[in-house]
Structure formats: C-alpha cells, structure tokens
PDB file of C-alpha atoms in Angstrom:
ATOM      1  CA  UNK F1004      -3.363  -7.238  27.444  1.00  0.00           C
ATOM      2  CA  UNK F1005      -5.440  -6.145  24.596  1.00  0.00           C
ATOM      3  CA  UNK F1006      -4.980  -7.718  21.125  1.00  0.00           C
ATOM      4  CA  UNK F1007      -2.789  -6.039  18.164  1.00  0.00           C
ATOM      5  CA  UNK F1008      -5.042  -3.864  16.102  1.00  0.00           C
ATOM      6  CA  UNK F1009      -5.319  -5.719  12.742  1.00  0.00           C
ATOM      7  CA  UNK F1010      -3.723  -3.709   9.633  1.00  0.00           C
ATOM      8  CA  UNK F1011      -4.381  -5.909   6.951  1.00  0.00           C
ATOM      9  CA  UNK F1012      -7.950  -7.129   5.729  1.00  0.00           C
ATOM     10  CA  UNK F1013      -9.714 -10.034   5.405  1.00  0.00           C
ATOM     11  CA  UNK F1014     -11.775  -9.418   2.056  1.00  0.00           C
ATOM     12  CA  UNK F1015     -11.594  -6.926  -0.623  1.00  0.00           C
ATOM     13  CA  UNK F1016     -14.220  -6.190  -3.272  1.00  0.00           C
ATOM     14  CA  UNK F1017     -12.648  -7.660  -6.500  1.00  0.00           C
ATOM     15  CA  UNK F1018     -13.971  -6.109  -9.941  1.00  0.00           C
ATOM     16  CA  UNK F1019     -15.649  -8.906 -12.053  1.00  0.00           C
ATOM     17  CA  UNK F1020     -14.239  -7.787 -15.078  1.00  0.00           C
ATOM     18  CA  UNK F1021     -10.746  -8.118 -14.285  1.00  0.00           C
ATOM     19  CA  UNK F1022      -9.894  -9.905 -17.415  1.00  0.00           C
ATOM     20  CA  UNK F1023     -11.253  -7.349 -19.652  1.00  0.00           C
ATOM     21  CA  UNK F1024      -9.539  -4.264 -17.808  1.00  0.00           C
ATOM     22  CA  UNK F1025      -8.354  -1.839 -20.622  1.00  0.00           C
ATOM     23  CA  UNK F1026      -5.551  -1.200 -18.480  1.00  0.00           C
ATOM     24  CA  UNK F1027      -4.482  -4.775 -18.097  1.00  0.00           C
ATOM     25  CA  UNK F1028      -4.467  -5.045 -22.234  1.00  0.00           C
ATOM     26  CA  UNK F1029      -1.300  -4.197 -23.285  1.00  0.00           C
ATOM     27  CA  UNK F1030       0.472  -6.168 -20.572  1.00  0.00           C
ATOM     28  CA  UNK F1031      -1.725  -9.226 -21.722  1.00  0.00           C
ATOM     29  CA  UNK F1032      -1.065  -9.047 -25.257  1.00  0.00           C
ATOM     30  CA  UNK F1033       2.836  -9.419 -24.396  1.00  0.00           C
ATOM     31  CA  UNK F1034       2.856 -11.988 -21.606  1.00  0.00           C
ATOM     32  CA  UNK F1035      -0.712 -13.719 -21.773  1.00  0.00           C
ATOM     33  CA  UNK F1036      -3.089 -14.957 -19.100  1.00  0.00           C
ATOM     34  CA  UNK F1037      -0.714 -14.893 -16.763  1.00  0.00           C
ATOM     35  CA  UNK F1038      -0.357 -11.385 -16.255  1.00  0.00           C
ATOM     36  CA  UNK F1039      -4.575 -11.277 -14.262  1.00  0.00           C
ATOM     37  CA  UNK F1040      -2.972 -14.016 -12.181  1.00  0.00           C
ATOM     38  CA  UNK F1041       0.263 -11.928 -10.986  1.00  0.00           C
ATOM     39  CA  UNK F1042      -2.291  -9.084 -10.468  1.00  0.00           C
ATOM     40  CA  UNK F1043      -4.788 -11.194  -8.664  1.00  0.00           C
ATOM     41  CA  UNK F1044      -1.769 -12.064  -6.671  1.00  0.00           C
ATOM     42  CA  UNK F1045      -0.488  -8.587  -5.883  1.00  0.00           C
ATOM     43  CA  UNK F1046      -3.318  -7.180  -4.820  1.00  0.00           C
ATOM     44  CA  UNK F1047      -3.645 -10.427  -2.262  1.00  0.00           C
ATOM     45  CA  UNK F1048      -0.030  -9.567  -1.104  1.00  0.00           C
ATOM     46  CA  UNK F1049      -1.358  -5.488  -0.925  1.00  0.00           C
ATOM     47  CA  UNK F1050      -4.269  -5.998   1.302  1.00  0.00           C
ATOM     48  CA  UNK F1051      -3.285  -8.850   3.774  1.00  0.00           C
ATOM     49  CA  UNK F1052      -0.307  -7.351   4.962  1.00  0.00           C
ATOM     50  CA  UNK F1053      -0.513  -3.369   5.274  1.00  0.00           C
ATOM     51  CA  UNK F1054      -3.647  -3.083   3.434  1.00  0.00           C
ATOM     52  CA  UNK F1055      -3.373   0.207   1.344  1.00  0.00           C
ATOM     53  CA  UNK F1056       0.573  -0.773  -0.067  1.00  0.00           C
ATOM     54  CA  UNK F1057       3.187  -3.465  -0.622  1.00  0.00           C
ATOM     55  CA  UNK F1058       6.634  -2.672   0.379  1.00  0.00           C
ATOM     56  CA  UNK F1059       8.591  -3.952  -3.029  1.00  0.00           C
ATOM     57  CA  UNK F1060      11.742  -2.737  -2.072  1.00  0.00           C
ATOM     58  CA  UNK F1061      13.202  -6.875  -2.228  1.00  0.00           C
ATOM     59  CA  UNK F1062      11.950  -7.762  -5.569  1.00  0.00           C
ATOM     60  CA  UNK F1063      12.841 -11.058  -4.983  1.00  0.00           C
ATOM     61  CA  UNK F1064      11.074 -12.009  -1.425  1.00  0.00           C
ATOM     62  CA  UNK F1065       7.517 -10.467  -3.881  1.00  0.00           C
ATOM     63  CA  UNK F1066       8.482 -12.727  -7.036  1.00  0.00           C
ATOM     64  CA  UNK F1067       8.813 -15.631  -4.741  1.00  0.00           C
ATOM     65  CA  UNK F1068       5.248 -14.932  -3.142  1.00  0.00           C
ATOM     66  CA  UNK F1069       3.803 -14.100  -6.524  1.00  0.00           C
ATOM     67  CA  UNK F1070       5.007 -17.746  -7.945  1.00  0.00           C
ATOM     68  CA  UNK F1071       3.588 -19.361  -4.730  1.00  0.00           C
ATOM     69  CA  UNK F1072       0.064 -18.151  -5.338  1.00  0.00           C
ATOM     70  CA  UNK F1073       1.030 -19.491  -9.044  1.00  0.00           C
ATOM     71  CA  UNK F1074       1.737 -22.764  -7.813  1.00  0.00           C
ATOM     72  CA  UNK F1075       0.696 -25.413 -10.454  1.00  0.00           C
ATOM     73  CA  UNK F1076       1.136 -27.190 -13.706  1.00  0.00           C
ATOM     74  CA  UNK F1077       2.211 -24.708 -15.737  1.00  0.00           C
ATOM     75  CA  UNK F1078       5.442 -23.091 -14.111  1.00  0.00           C
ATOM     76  CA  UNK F1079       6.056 -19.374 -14.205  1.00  0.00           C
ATOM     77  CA  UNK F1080       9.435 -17.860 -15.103  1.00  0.00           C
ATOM     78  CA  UNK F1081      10.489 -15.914 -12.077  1.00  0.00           C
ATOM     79  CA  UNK F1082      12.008 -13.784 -14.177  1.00  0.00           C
ATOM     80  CA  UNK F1083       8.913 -12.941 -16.410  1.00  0.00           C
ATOM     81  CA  UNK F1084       7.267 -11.373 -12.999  1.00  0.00           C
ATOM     82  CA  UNK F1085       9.195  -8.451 -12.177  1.00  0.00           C
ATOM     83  CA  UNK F1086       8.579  -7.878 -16.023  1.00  0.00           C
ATOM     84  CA  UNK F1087       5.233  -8.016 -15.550  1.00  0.00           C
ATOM     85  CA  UNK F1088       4.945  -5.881 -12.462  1.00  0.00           C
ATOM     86  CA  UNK F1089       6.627  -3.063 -14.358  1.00  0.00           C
ATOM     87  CA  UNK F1090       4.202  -3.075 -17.019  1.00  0.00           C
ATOM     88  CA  UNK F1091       1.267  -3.626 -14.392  1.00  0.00           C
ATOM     89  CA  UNK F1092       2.847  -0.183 -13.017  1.00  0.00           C
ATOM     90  CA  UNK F1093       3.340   1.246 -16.949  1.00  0.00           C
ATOM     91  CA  UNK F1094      -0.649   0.540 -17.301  1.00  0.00           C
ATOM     92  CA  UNK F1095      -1.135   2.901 -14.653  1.00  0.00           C
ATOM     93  CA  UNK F1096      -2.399  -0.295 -12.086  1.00  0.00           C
ATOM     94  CA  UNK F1097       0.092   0.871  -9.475  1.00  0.00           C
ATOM     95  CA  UNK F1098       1.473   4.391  -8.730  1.00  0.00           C
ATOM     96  CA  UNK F1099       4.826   5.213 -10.778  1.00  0.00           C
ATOM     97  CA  UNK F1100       6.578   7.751  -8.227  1.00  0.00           C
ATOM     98  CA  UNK F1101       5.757   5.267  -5.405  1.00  0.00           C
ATOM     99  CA  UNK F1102       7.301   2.066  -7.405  1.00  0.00           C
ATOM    100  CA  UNK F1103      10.360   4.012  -7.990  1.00  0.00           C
ATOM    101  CA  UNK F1104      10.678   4.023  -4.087  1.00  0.00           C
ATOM    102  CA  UNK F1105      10.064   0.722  -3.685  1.00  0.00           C
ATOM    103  CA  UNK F1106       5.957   0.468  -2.955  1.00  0.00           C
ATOM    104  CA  UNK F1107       3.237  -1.222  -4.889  1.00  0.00           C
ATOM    105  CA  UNK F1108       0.269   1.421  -4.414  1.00  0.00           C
ATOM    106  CA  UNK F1109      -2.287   3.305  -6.167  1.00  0.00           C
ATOM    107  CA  UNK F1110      -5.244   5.344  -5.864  1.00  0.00           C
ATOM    108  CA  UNK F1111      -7.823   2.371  -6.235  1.00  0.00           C
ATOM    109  CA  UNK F1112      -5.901  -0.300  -4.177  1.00  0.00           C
ATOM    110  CA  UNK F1113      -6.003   2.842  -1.268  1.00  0.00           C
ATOM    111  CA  UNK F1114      -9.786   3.458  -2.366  1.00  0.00           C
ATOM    112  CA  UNK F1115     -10.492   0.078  -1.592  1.00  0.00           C
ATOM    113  CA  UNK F1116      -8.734  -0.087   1.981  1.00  0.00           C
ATOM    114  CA  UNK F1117     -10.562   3.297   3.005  1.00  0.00           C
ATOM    115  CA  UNK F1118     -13.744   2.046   2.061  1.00  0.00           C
ATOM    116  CA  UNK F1119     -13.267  -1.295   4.143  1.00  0.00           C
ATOM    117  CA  UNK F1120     -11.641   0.173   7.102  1.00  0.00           C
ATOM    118  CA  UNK F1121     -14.235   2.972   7.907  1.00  0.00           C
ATOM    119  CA  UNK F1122     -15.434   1.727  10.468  1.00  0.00           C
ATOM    120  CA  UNK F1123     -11.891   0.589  12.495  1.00  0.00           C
ATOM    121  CA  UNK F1124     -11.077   2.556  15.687  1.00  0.00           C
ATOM    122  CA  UNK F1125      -7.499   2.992  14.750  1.00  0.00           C
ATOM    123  CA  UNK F1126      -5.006   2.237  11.770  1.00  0.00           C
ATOM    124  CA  UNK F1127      -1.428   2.938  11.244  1.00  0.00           C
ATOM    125  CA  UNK F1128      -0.710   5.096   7.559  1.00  0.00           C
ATOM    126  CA  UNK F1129       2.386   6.452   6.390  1.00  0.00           C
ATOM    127  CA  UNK F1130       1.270   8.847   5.210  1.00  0.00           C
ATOM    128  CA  UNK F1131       3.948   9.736   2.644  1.00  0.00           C
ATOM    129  CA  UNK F1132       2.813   6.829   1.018  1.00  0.00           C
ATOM    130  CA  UNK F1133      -1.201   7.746   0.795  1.00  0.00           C
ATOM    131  CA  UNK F1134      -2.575   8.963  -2.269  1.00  0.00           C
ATOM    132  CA  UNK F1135      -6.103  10.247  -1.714  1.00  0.00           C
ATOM    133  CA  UNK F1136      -6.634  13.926  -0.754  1.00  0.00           C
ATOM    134  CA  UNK F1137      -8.420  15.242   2.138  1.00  0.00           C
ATOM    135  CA  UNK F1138     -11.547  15.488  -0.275  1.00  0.00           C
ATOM    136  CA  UNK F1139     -11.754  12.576  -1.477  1.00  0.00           C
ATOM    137  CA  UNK F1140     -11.431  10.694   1.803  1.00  0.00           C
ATOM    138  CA  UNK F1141     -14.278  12.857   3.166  1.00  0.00           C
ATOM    139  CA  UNK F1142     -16.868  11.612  -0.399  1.00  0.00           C
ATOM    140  CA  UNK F1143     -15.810   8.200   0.433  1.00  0.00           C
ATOM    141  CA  UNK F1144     -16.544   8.089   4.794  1.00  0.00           C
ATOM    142  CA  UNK F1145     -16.196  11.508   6.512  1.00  0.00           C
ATOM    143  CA  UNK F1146     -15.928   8.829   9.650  1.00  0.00           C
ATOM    144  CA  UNK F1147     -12.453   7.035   8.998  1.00  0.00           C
ATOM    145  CA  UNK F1148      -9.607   7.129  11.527  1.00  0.00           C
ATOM    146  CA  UNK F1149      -7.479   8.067   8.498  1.00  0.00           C
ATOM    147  CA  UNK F1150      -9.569  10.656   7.764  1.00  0.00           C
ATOM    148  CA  UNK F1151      -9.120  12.493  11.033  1.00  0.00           C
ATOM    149  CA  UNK F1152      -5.436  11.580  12.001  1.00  0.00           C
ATOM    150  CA  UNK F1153      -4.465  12.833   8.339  1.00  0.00           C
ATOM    151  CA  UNK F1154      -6.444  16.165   9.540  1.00  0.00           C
ATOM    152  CA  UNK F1155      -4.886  15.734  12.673  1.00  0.00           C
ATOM    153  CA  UNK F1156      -1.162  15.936  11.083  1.00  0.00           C
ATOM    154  CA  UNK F1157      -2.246  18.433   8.687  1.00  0.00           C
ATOM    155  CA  UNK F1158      -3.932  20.933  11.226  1.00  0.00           C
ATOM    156  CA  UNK F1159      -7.407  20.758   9.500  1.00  0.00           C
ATOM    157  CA  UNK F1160     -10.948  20.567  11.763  1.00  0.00           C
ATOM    158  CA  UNK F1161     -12.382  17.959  11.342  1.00  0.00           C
ATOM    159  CA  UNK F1162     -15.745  16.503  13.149  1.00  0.00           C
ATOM    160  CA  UNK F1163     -16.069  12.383  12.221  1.00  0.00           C
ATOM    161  CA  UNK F1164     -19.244  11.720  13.425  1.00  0.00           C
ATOM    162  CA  UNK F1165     -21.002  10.786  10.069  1.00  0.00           C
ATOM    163  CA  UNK F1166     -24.191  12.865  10.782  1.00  0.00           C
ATOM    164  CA  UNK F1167     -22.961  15.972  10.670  1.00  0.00           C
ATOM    165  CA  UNK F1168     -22.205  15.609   6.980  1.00  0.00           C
ATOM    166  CA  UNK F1169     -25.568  15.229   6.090  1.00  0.00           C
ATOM    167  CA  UNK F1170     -26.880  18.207   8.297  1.00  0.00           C
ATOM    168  CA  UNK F1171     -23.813  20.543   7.242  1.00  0.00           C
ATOM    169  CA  UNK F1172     -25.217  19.306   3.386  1.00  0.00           C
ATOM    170  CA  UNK F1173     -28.662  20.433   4.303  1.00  0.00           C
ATOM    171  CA  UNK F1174     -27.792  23.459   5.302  1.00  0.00           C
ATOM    172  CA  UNK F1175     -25.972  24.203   2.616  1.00  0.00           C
ATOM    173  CA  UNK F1176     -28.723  23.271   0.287  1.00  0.00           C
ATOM    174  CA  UNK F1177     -31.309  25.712   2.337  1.00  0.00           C
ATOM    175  CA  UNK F1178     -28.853  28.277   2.247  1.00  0.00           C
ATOM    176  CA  UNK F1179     -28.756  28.008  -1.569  1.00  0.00           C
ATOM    177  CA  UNK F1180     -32.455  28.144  -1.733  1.00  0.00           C
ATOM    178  CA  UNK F1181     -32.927  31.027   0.446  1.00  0.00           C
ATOM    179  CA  UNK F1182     -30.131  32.710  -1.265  1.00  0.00           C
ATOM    180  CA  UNK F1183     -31.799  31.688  -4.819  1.00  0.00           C
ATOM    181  CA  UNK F1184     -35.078  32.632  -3.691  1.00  0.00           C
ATOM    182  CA  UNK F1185     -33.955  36.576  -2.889  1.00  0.00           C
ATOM    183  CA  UNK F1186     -31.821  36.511  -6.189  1.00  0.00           C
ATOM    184  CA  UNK F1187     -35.163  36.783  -7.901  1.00  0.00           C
ATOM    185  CA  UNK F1188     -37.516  39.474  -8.238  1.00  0.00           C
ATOM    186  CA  UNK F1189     -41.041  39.441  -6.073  1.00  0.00           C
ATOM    187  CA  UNK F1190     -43.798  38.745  -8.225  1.00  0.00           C
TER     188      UNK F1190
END
C-alpha cells in the first residue's frame, strides 16, 4: 500500500523583513511585538496542515495553537488573539471574503504553496478556496498539478510539460519579429 500523498509542507520561504511589513504596522502599534509572533504562528498553522489555507471556522481550537507556539514567560491573553487575527485580516495579510467563511488565506500564503509544490505529482485544492487565476499560476510553474486539474475543472487546454512554455514564448517572439519586420518599408 502506497503512502498518503503529503498536503502540508515542510519549509516555507519566510520574508526577512517581517518586522518591518507596512502591512503589519497598524496592528503593531495597537498590540505590540506580539502581533509578528501570532503571524509567525499562523502562517506555521497555514502551511503544515493544508498548505495554501487554515480552516478558522473554531476560533478557539486556532487561539489555543497560536498560544502554544507562544509558550513562555510572558503569557498571552487568549483573548487578545482573535483580536489580532482580525486586524492581521484588516491589514490585508489574509483574504477578507474567505475569513468571513471561516478560512485564513490569501494570495501570498497560496503564492508560496504553488511555488513549493510544483514539482508534486498530485495535491488536493478546494478550489473555492484558491485565489490565484489561471494566469498567474501559469507565470509562477506552467508544470503544477494545480495548474492542470484547475484547467481540468475549468475545461481549459492545458500542456504541463515546462518546455513548451519556453518554445510557445519563442515563437511568439519570432512571430513578432517577422510581423515587425514586414510592418516596415524595404529600404
């Protein structure tokens, strides 16, 4: 019997200024240092269980997991984190439509996951719950799974095999050149 495919990952690129995101200042003023830490945390909680989202629909079973990876001398007020997590989401760190479902997404934590899991075989997406458009996924790895079950659902061609990108690119590039070279005049 084969093994479960894995849905979660095991590393994530983190951004190195964290601390300094514009997006994380407003929340920061009002609650402090704490606020990177509940982020930090999230985005642990994201990406080690389904990877592109966090189901949030039992705020209390995520608080409790937040304040574990909090753990130390200086307690945190369980109820100062569902606080915070709404003005993560008010900061635009996590998708507002989605939250008011019950799911911690966005756009960059789904970037991420994309990027990462390229190279998988297969990976299970709800899709009601992705964010990135057809486009996008195809600038970021015209070879994901994702990629071609999402064309799959949606009834759109699509060829994986991450070569034929870079020919149908050439091609389009001599076909501008050929078609720029008869827009001029002889001479």
């Amino acid at each position: 019997m084969a093994a479960p495919s894995k849905q979660g990952l095991d590393y994530y690129p983190r951004e190195i200024d964290l601390l300094r995101d514009r997006r994380l200042r407003r929340a920061r003023m009002k609650h402090g240092y704490i606020v990177a830490g509940v982020y930090d945390a999230l985005l642990d909680l994201v990406y080690r269980d389904k990877g592109y989202y966090l189901d949030y629909s039992n705020p209390d079973d995520v608080v409790w997991e937040v304040q574990q990876y909090l753990f130390g001398g200086v307690p945190v007020d369980e109820n100062q984190i569902p606080v915070i997590i709404a003005d993560l989401v008010a900061s635009g760190l996590f998708d507002e439509t989605l939250f008011a479902k019950g799911i911690l997404t966005s756009r960059d934590i789904q970037r991420v996951f994309y990027k990462v899991t390229q190279r998988r075989q297969f990976i299970e997406i709800d899709f009601s719950l992705w964010l990135l458009e057809e486009e996008e996924m195809r600038d970021l790895s015209a070879s994901s799974c994702i990629l071609a079950t999402w064309c799959n659902i949606n009834g759109v061609n699509v060829d994986i095999n991450p070569q034929s990108k870079g020919k149908e690119r050439e091609k389009e590039k001599g076909n501008r050149n050929r078609e720029g070279e008869e827009s001029f005049p002889p001479g």
